[in-house]
mmCIF file of C-alpha atoms in Angstrom:
data_model
loop_
_atom_site.group_PDB
_atom_site.id
_atom_site.type_symbol
_atom_site.label_atom_id
_atom_site.label_comp_id
_atom_site.label_asym_id
_atom_site.label_seq_id
_atom_site.Cartn_x
_atom_site.Cartn_y
_atom_site.Cartn_z
ATOM 1 C CA UNK A 1 0.000 0.000 0.000
ATOM 2 C CA UNK A 2 1.303 3.415 -0.942
ATOM 3 C CA UNK A 3 1.411 6.225 1.573
ATOM 4 C CA UNK A 4 0.064 9.600 0.446
ATOM 5 C CA UNK A 5 2.555 11.949 2.091
ATOM 6 C CA UNK A 6 0.487 14.994 1.089
ATOM 7 C CA UNK A 7 -1.897 14.063 3.933
ATOM 8 C CA UNK A 8 0.828 14.398 6.589
ATOM 9 C CA UNK A 9 0.753 17.688 8.515
ATOM 10 C CA UNK A 10 4.463 18.085 9.283
ATOM 11 C CA UNK A 11 5.403 21.192 11.287
ATOM 12 C CA UNK A 12 8.591 22.535 12.818
ATOM 13 C CA UNK A 13 8.357 22.934 16.580
ATOM 14 C CA UNK A 14 10.602 23.932 19.452
ATOM 15 C CA UNK A 15 10.866 21.782 22.586
ATOM 16 C CA UNK A 16 10.055 24.126 25.465
ATOM 17 C CA UNK A 17 10.154 21.579 28.272
ATOM 18 C CA UNK A 18 11.171 17.921 28.525
ATOM 19 C CA UNK A 19 11.159 15.357 31.312
ATOM 20 C CA UNK A 20 11.595 11.622 31.738
ATOM 21 C CA UNK A 21 8.420 9.546 31.755
ATOM 22 C CA UNK A 22 7.809 8.271 35.286
ATOM 23 C CA UNK A 23 6.962 4.709 34.258
ATOM 24 C CA UNK A 24 8.663 4.113 30.886
ATOM 25 C CA UNK A 25 12.426 3.690 30.590
ATOM 26 C CA UNK A 26 12.470 4.592 26.885
ATOM 27 C CA UNK A 27 10.189 7.657 26.824
ATOM 28 C CA UNK A 28 10.649 11.382 27.201
ATOM 29 C CA UNK A 29 7.626 13.647 27.622
ATOM 30 C CA UNK A 30 7.906 17.019 25.932
ATOM 31 C CA UNK A 31 5.997 20.257 25.519
ATOM 32 C CA UNK A 32 6.565 21.345 21.918
ATOM 33 C CA UNK A 33 5.534 24.740 20.530
ATOM 34 C CA UNK A 34 4.340 24.404 16.936
ATOM 35 C CA UNK A 35 2.771 27.872 16.776
ATOM 36 C CA UNK A 36 -0.784 26.993 17.783
ATOM 37 C CA UNK A 37 -2.997 29.386 19.754
ATOM 38 C CA UNK A 38 -3.751 26.644 22.298
ATOM 39 C CA UNK A 39 -0.104 26.634 23.364
ATOM 40 C CA UNK A 40 2.467 23.854 23.226
ATOM 41 C CA UNK A 41 1.503 20.245 22.588
ATOM 42 C CA UNK A 42 2.441 17.433 24.914
ATOM 43 C CA UNK A 43 4.150 14.674 22.965
ATOM 44 C CA UNK A 44 5.874 11.481 24.106
ATOM 45 C CA UNK A 45 8.931 10.227 22.234
ATOM 46 C CA UNK A 46 11.100 7.137 22.517
ATOM 47 C CA UNK A 47 14.374 9.054 22.434
ATOM 48 C CA UNK A 48 15.910 8.287 25.825
ATOM 49 C CA UNK A 49 18.398 5.823 24.340
ATOM 50 C CA UNK A 50 19.609 8.459 21.875
ATOM 51 C CA UNK A 51 19.568 11.851 23.634
ATOM 52 C CA UNK A 52 20.337 13.342 27.028
ATOM 53 C CA UNK A 53 17.496 15.178 28.714
ATOM 54 C CA UNK A 54 19.562 18.370 28.985
ATOM 55 C CA UNK A 55 20.099 18.435 25.210
ATOM 56 C CA UNK A 56 16.398 18.504 24.288
ATOM 57 C CA UNK A 57 15.175 21.884 25.541
ATOM 58 C CA UNK A 58 15.318 24.509 22.798
ATOM 59 C CA UNK A 59 15.830 21.979 19.991
ATOM 60 C CA UNK A 60 13.855 22.312 16.780
ATOM 61 C CA UNK A 61 12.026 19.136 15.812
ATOM 62 C CA UNK A 62 9.598 17.949 13.148
ATOM 63 C CA UNK A 63 6.129 17.098 14.458
ATOM 64 C CA UNK A 64 3.409 15.064 12.757
ATOM 65 C CA UNK A 65 0.542 17.252 13.929
ATOM 66 C CA UNK A 66 -2.541 15.534 12.471
ATOM 67 C CA UNK A 67 -2.370 12.242 14.346
ATOM 68 C CA UNK A 68 -5.008 11.119 16.824
ATOM 69 C CA UNK A 69 -4.117 11.530 20.485
ATOM 70 C CA UNK A 70 -2.621 8.302 21.814
ATOM 71 C CA UNK A 71 -1.828 7.344 25.398
ATOM 72 C CA UNK A 72 1.726 6.127 25.809
ATOM 73 C CA UNK A 73 2.127 4.477 29.197
ATOM 74 C CA UNK A 74 -0.663 6.706 30.519
ATOM 75 C CA UNK A 75 0.711 9.939 28.990
ATOM 76 C CA UNK A 76 -1.552 11.507 26.307
ATOM 77 C CA UNK A 77 0.648 12.211 23.269
ATOM 78 C CA UNK A 78 -0.773 14.745 20.769
ATOM 79 C CA UNK A 79 1.521 14.048 17.820
ATOM 80 C CA UNK A 80 4.714 12.312 16.916
#
């Protein structure tokens, strides 16, 4: 099956705040500003094996913004 990439809402965001997930060894929880009026989105990412927590804040990242909210180990993630 082909993927229609024109349906992906990919935005550049800035990580404003990041912390380690309390229950998951592989997850960070982040607040990422993608320029929405509602404020930053909370998104979980499996980046703990690849990045230090101190290196995340202020980083620009790509966010898939039109995904359904999904709970990751109890944390509601509003994008990827």
